[in-house]
Short mmCIF file of C-alpha atoms and ligand atoms in Angstrom, two decimals:
data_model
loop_
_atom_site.label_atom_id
_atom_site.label_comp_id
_atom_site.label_asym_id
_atom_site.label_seq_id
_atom_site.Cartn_x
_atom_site.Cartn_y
_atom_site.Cartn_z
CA UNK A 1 0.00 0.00 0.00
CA UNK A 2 1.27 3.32 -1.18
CA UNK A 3 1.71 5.54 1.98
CA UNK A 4 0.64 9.40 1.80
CA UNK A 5 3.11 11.68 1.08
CA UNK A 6 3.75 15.48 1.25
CA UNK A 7 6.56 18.08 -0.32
CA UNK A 8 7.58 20.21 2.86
CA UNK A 9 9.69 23.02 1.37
CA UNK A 10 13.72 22.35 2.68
CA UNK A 11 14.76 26.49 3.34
CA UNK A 12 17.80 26.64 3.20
CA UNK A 13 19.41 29.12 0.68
CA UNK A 14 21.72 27.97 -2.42
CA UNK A 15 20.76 24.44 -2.25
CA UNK A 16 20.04 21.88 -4.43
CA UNK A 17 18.13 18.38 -3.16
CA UNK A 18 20.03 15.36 -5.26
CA UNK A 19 18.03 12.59 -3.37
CA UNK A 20 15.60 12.05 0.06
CA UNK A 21 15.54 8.88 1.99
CA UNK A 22 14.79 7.19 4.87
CA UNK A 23 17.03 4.71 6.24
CA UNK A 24 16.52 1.92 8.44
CA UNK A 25 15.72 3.50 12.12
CA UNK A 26 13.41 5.97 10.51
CA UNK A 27 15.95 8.78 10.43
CA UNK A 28 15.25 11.35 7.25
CA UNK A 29 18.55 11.55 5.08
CA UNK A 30 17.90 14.72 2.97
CA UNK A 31 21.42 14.62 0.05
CA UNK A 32 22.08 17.93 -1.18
CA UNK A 33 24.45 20.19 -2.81
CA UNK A 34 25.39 23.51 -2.77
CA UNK A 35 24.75 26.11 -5.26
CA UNK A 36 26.30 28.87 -4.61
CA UNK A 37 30.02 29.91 -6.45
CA UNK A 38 33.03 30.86 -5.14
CA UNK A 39 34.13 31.15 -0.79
CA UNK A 40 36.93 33.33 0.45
CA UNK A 41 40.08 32.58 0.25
CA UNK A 42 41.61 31.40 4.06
CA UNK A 43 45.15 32.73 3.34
CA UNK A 44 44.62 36.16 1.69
CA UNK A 45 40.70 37.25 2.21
CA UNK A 46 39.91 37.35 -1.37
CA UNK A 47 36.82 36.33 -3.20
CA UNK A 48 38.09 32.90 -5.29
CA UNK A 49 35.92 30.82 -8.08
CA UNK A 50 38.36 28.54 -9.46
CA UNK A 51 36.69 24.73 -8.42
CA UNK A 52 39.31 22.18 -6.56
CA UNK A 53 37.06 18.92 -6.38
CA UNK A 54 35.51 18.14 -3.34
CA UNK A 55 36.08 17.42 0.86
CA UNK A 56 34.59 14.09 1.81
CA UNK A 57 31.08 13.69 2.45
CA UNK A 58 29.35 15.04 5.62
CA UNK A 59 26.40 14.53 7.33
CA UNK A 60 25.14 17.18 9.51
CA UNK A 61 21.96 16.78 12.40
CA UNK A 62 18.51 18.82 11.06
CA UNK A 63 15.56 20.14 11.92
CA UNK A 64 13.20 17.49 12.88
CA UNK A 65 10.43 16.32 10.26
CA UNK A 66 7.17 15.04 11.75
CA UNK A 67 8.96 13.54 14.49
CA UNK A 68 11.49 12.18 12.70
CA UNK A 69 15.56 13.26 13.15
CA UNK A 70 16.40 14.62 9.66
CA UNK A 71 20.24 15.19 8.45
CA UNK A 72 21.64 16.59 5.65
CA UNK A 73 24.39 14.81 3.55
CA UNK A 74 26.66 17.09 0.95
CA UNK A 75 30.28 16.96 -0.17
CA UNK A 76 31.52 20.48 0.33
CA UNK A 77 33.25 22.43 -3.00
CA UNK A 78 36.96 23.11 -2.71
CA UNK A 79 37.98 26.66 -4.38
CA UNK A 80 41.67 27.42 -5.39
CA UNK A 81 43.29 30.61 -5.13
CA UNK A 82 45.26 31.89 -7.69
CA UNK A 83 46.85 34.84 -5.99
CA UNK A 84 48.58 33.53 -3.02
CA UNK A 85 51.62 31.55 -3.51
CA UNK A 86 51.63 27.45 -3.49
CA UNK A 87 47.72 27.90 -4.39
CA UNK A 88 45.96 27.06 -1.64
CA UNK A 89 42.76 25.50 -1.43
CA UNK A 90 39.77 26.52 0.60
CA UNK A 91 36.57 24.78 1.56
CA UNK A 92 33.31 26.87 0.55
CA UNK A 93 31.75 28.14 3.64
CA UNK A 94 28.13 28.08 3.52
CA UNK A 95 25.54 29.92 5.17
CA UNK A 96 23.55 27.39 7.21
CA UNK A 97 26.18 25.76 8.75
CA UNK A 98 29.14 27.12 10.90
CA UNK A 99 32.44 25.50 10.14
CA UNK A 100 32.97 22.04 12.09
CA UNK A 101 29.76 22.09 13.44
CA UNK A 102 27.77 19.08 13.24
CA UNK A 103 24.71 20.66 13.42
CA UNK A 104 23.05 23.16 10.66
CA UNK A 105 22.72 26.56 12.03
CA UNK A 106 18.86 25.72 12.26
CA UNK A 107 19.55 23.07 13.98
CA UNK A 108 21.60 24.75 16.86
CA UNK A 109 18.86 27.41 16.96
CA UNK A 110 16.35 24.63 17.59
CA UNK A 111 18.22 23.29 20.76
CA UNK A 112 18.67 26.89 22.04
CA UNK A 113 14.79 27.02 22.00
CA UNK A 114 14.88 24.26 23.97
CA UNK A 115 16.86 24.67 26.47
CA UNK A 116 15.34 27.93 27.15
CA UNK A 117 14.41 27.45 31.39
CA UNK A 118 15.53 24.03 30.76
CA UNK A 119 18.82 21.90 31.48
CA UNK A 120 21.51 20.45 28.78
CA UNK A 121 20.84 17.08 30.36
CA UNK A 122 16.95 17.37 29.28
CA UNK A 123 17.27 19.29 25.96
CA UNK A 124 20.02 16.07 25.41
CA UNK A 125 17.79 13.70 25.89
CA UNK A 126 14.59 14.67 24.47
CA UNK A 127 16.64 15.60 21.02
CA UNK A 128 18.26 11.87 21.62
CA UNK A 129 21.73 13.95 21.23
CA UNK A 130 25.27 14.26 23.16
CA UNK A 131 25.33 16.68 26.25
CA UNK A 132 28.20 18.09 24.44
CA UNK A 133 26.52 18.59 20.93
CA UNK A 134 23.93 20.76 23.00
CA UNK A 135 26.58 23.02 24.84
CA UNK A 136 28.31 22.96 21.38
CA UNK A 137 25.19 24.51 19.86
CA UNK A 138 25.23 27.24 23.67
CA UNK A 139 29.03 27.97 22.48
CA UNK A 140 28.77 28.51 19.03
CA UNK A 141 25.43 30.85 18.52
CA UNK A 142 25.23 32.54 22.20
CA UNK A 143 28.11 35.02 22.78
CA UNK A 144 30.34 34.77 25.72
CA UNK A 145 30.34 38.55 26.68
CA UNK A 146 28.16 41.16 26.11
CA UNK A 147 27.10 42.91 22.77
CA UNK A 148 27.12 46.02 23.48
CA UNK A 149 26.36 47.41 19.88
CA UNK A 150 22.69 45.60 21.33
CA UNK A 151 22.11 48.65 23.39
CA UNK A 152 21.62 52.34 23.13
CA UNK A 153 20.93 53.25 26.43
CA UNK A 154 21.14 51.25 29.67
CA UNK A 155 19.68 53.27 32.45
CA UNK A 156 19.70 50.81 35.95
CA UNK A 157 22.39 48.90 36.29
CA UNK A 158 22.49 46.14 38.92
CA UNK A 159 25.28 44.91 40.85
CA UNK A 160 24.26 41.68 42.70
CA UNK A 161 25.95 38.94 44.19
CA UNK A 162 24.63 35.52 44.40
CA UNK A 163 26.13 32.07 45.90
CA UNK A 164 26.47 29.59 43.38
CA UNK A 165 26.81 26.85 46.05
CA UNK A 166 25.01 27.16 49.16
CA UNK A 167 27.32 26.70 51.68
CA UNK A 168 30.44 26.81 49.50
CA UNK A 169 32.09 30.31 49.27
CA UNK A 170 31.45 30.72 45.48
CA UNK A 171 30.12 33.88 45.33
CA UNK A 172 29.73 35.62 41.57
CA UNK A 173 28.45 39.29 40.59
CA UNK A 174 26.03 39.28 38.41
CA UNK A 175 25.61 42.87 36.27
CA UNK A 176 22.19 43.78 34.77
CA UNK A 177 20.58 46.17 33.00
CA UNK A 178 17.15 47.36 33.90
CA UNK A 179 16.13 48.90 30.22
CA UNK A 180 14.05 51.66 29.60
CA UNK A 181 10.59 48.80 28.87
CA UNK A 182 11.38 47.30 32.55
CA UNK A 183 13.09 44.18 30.38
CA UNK A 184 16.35 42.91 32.41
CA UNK A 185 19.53 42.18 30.20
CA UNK A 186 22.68 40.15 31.69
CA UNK A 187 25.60 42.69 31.11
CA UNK A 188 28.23 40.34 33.12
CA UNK A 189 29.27 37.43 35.30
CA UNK A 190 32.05 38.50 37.80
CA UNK A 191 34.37 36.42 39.51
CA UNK A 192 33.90 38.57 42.64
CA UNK A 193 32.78 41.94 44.42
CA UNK A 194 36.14 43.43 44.63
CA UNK A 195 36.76 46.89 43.54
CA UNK A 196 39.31 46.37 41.02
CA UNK A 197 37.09 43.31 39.28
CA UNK A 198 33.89 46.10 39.48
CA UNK A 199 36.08 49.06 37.95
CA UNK A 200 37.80 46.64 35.26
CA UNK A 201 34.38 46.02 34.35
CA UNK A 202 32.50 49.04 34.41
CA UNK A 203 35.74 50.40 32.31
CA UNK A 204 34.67 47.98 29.63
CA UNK A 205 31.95 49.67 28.92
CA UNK A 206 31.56 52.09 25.89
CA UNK A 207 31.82 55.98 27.14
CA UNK A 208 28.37 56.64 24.68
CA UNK A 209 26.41 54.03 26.97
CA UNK A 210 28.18 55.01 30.32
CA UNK A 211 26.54 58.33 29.79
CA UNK A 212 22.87 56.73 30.00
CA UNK A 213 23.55 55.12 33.57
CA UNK A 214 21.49 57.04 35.91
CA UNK A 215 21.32 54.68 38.87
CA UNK A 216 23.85 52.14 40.28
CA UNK A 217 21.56 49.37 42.50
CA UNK A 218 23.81 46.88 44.72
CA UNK A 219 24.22 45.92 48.29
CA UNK A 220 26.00 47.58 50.62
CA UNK A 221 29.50 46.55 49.61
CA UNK A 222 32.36 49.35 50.01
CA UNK A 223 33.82 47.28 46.36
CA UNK A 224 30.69 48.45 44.64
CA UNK A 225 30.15 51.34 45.53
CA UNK A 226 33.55 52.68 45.54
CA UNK A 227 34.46 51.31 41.93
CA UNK A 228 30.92 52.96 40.93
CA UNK A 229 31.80 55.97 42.35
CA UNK A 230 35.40 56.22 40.51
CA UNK A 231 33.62 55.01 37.23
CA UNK A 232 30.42 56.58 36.98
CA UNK A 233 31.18 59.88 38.92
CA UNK A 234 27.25 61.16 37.49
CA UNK A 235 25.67 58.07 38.49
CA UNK A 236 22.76 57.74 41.59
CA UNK A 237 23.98 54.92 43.69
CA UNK A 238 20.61 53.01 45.29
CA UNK A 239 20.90 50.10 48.45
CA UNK A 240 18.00 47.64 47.46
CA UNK A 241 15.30 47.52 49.58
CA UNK A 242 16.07 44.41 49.84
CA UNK A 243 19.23 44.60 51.64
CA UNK A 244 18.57 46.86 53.60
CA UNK A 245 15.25 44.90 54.78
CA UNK A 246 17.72 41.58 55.10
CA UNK A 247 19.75 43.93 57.24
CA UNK A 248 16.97 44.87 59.81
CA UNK A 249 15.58 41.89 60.03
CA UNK A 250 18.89 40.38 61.22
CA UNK A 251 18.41 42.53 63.87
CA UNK A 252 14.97 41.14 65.38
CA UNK A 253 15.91 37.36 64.44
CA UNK A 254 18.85 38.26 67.29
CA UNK A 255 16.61 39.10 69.64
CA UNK A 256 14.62 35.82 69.07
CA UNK A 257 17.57 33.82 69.83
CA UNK A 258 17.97 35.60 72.45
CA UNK A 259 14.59 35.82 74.10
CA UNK A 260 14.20 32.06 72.77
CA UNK A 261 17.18 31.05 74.92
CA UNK A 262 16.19 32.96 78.15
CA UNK A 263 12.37 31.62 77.98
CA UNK A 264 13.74 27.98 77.27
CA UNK A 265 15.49 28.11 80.59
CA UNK A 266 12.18 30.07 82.45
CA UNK A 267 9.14 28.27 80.59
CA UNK A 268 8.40 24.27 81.53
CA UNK A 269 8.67 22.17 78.21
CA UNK A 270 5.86 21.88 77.87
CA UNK A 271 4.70 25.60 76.93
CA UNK A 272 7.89 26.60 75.22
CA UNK A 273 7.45 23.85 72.81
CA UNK A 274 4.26 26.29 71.88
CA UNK A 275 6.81 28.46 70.42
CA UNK A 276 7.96 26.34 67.42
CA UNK A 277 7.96 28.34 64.33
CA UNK A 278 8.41 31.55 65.40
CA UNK A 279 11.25 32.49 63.27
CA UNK A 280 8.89 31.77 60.28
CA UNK A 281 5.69 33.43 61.63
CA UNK A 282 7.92 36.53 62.39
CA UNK A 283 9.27 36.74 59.07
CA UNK A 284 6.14 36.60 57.24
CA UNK A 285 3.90 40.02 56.60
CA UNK A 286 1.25 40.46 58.74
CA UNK A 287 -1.38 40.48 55.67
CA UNK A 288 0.05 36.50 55.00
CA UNK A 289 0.22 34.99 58.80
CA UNK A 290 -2.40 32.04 59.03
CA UNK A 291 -4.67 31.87 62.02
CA UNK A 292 -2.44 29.42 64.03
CA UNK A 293 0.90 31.95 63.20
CA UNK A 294 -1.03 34.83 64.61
CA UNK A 295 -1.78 32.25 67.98
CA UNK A 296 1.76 32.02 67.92
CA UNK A 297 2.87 35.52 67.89
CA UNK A 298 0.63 36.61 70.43
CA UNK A 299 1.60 34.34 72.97
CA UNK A 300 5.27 34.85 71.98
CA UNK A 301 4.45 38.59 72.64
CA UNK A 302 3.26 37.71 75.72
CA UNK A 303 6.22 36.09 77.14
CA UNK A 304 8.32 38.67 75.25
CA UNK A 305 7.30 42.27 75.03
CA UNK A 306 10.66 43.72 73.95
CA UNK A 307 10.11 40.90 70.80
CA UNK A 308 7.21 42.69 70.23
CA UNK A 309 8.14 46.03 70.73
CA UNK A 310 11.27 45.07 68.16
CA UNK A 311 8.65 43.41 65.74
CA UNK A 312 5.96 45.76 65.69
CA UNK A 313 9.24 48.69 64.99
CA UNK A 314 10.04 46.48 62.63
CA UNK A 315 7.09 46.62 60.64
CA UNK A 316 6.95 50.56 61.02
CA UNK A 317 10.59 50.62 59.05
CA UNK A 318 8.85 48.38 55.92
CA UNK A 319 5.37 49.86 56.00
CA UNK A 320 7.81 53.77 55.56
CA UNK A 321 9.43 51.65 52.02
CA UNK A 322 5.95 50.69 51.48
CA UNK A 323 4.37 54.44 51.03
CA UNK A 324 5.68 56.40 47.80
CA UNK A 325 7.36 59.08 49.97
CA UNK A 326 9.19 62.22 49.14
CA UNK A 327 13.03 62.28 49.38
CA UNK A 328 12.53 64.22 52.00
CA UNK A 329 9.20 63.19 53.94
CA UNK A 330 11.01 59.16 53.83
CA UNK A 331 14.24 60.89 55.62
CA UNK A 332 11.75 62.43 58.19
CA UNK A 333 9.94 59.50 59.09
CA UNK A 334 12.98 57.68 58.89
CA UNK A 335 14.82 59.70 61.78
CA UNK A 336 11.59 59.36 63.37
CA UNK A 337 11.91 56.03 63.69
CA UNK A 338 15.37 55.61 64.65
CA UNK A 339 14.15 58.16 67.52
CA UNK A 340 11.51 55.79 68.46
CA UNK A 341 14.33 52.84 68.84
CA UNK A 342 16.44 55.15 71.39
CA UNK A 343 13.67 55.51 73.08
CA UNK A 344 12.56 52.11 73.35
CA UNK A 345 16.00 51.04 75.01
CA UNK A 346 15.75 48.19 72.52
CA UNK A 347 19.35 46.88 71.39
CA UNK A 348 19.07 45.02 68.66
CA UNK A 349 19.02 47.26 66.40
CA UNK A 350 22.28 48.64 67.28
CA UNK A 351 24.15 46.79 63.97
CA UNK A 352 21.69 47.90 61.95
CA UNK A 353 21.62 51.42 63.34
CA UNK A 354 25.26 51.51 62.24
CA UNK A 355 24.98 50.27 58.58
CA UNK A 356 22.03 52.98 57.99
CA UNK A 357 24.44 55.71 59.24
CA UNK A 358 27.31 54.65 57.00
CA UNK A 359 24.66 54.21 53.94
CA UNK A 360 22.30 56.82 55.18
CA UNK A 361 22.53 58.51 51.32
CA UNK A 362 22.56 55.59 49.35
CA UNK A 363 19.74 54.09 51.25
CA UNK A 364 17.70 57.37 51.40
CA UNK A 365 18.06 57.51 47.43
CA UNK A 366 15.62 54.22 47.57
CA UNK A 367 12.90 56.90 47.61
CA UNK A 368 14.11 59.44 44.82
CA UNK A 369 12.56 56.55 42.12
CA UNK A 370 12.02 53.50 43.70
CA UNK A 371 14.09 51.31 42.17
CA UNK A 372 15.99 48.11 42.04
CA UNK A 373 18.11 46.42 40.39
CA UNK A 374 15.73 43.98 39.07
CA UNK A 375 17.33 40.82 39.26
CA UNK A 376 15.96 41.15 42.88
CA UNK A 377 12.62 41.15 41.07
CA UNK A 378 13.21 38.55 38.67
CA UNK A 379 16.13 37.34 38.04
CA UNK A 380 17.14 36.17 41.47
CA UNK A 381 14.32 33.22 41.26
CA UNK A 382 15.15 32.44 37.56
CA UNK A 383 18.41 32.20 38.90
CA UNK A 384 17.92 29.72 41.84
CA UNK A 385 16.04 27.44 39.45
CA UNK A 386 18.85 27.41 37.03
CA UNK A 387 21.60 27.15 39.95
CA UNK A 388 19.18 23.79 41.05
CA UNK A 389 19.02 22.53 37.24
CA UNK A 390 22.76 22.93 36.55
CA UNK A 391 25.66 21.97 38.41
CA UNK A 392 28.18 22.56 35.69
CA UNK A 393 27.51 26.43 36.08
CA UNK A 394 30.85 27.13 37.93
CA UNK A 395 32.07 28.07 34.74
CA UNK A 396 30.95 31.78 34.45
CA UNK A 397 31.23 32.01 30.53
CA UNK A 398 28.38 29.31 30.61
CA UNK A 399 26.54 31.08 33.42
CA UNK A 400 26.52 33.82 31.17
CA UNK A 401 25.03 32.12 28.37
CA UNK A 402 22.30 30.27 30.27
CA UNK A 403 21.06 33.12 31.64
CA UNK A 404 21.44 35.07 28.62
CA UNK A 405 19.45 32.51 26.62
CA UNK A 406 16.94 32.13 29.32
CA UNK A 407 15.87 36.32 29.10
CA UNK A 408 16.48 36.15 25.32
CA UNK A 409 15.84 33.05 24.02
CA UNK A 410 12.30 33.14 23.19
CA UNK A 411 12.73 36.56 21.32
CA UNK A 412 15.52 35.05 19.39
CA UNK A 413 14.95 31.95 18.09
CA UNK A 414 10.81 31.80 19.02
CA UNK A 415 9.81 32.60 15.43
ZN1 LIG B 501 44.44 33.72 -1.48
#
């Protein structure tokens, strides 16, 4: 019985189709030849059209055809050049297929759609392909490094650093851009948050796109904000809210230890064991605490009214980020509120007290236009799902792909 057939068009430019098959395990063998004259000649640059015979015969992976793996199967031209002594002979380069690859360039854009939020391992073995032939295909069409011709004005620029390990002390810098449509591009991967790694790489970028920094956002590292500083003398340097919540909070979870310990030693078992979860139920927003949480916290209170006194000044410090504040009404409220802890004879605040002197400026600047760096927003939990997918991210050139093709990689090769 004759089995239905269709013509699917092949596109691919300056091709001819000599034969189709299909060979044993169902594979599509598509044998082809180019059409096109002439290649460039390796030694000197020019443009050479005298024919040399042939290299061997190649087959290269596909697209997939209804289901099926397809390859394609040429012997590529040889061209002579006349010009440059010994005449040496160059193998046409083609458009559709970089040189060595084993993979068309159609190909490699299919596995980069792929692996888009995914892993090598999966995008490997759903394409029935080496690990290595997928990273080939990350290597070859995802640059290692920024383009920065991509970009004509970067605005935000983050500075964040994340662990790779947890646990290990692998800590990276990862640079963003917030753009001017609230899209985040990867700028960087550094190897760490010391000055001279920040200034060697805020040097490297172009003077006409240094101009359209406005703000800095990072932590509340003296390397980043020194190097910024030196770099981008114009810039607005911002502490993300973020931080500088992590940094407050510190100070109440050391009074929870601390109140913890002491009522451990007063309470019988019994009750204290009441307490479990505390750390949680005090970390959460009010608006989010479940019936049994808000149980919890009350009779914590109860035992503990400097933890409440600390947690309820606490929640004055977040609800003042909450409000879209002036410059100048935030800094009011804010030394407001650092009154109210002096007055409370509370401690634990005393670290944090400290940081928001040093950083009073860069914090303060929070409220000229709310920002952040972004990654914070989005990034950071792309990022921990990538960190859990990957383990061979250590090497930063391929962190900077992956996360590159993950923002990208639906705009590029997604139609
Ligand atoms: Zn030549």
């Amino acid at each position: 019985m004759k089995r239905a057939q269709v013509t699917v068009p092949l596109d691919i430019p300056d091709v001819r189709v000599l034969q189709t098959e299909i060979n044993k395990v169902g594979e599509l063998i598509i044998t082809i030849e180019s059409t096109k004259e002439g290649t460039i000649c390796r030694q000197c640059g020019r443009e050479i059209h005298k024919r040399h015979g042939y290299d061997e015969w190649t087959t290269i992976r596909h697209l997939p055809v209804f289901g099926r793996p397809s390859y394609l199967r040429y012997r590529p031209r040889r061209y002579q050049c006349l010009e440059c002594e010994g005449h040496p002979t160059t193998t046409q380069r083609v458009e559709w297929r970089e040189s060595n690859s084993p993979h068309s360039m159609a190909y490699d854009d299919h596995l980069l759609l792929q692996l888009v939020n995914s892993t090598i391992e999966d995008v490997s073995t759903k394409e029935v392909v080496a690990y290595d032939c997928v990273l080939g295909a990350l290597e070859r069409r995802i640059s290692a490094s920024v383009d920065w011709w991509q970009y004509t004005s970067l605005g935000v620029i983050g500075l964040d650093e994340i662990a790779l390990k947890k646990g290990h002390r692998n800590f990276v810098v990862i640079v963003t851009a917030r753009l001017a449509d609230d899209q985040v591009a990867i700028l960087g991967v550094l190897p760490d948050r010391q000055k001279d790694t920040v200034i060697e790489f805020l040097r490297s970028i172009p003077e006409r796109l240094k101009r359209t920094i406005h703000t800095v956002c990072c932590d509340m590292y003296e390397g980043f904000s020194e190097a910024v500083r030196e770099e981008l003398k114009h810039v607005r340097i911002v502490i993300d809210r973020f931080h500088v919540a992590r940094a407050y909070r510190g100070g109440l979870d050391d009074l929870r230890k601390q109140e913890l310990g002491r009522l451990k030693k007063e309470l019988p078992a019994a009750e204290y064991k009441l307490l479990k979860g505390s750390l949680w139920a005090l970390r959460k927003k009010p608006a989010s605490l479940s019936p049994e949480e808000r149980r919890l916290l009350r009779l914590l209170f109860r035992y503990s009214p400097q933890l409440k006194q600390a947690y309820e000044l606490q929640q004055q410090l977040t609800t003042i980020f909450d409000q879209h504040l002036s410059l100048a009404a935030a800094k009011t409220k804010i030394r407001a509120w650092i009154k109210r802890i002096a007055q409370s004879g509370l401690r634990c605040f005393d670290s944090f007290l400290n940081t928001l002197g040093r950083w009073w400026y860069e914090i303060l600047n929070y409220f000229v236009n709310r920002e952040n760096s972004g990654f914070v927003e989005g990034l950071n939990n792309k990022l921990k799902v990538l960190k859990r997918r990957c383990y061979g991210l250590f090497n930063l050139k391929h962190l900077f792909q992956r996360i590159f093709l993950d923002l990208e990689g639906y705009r590029l090769f997604a139609g």
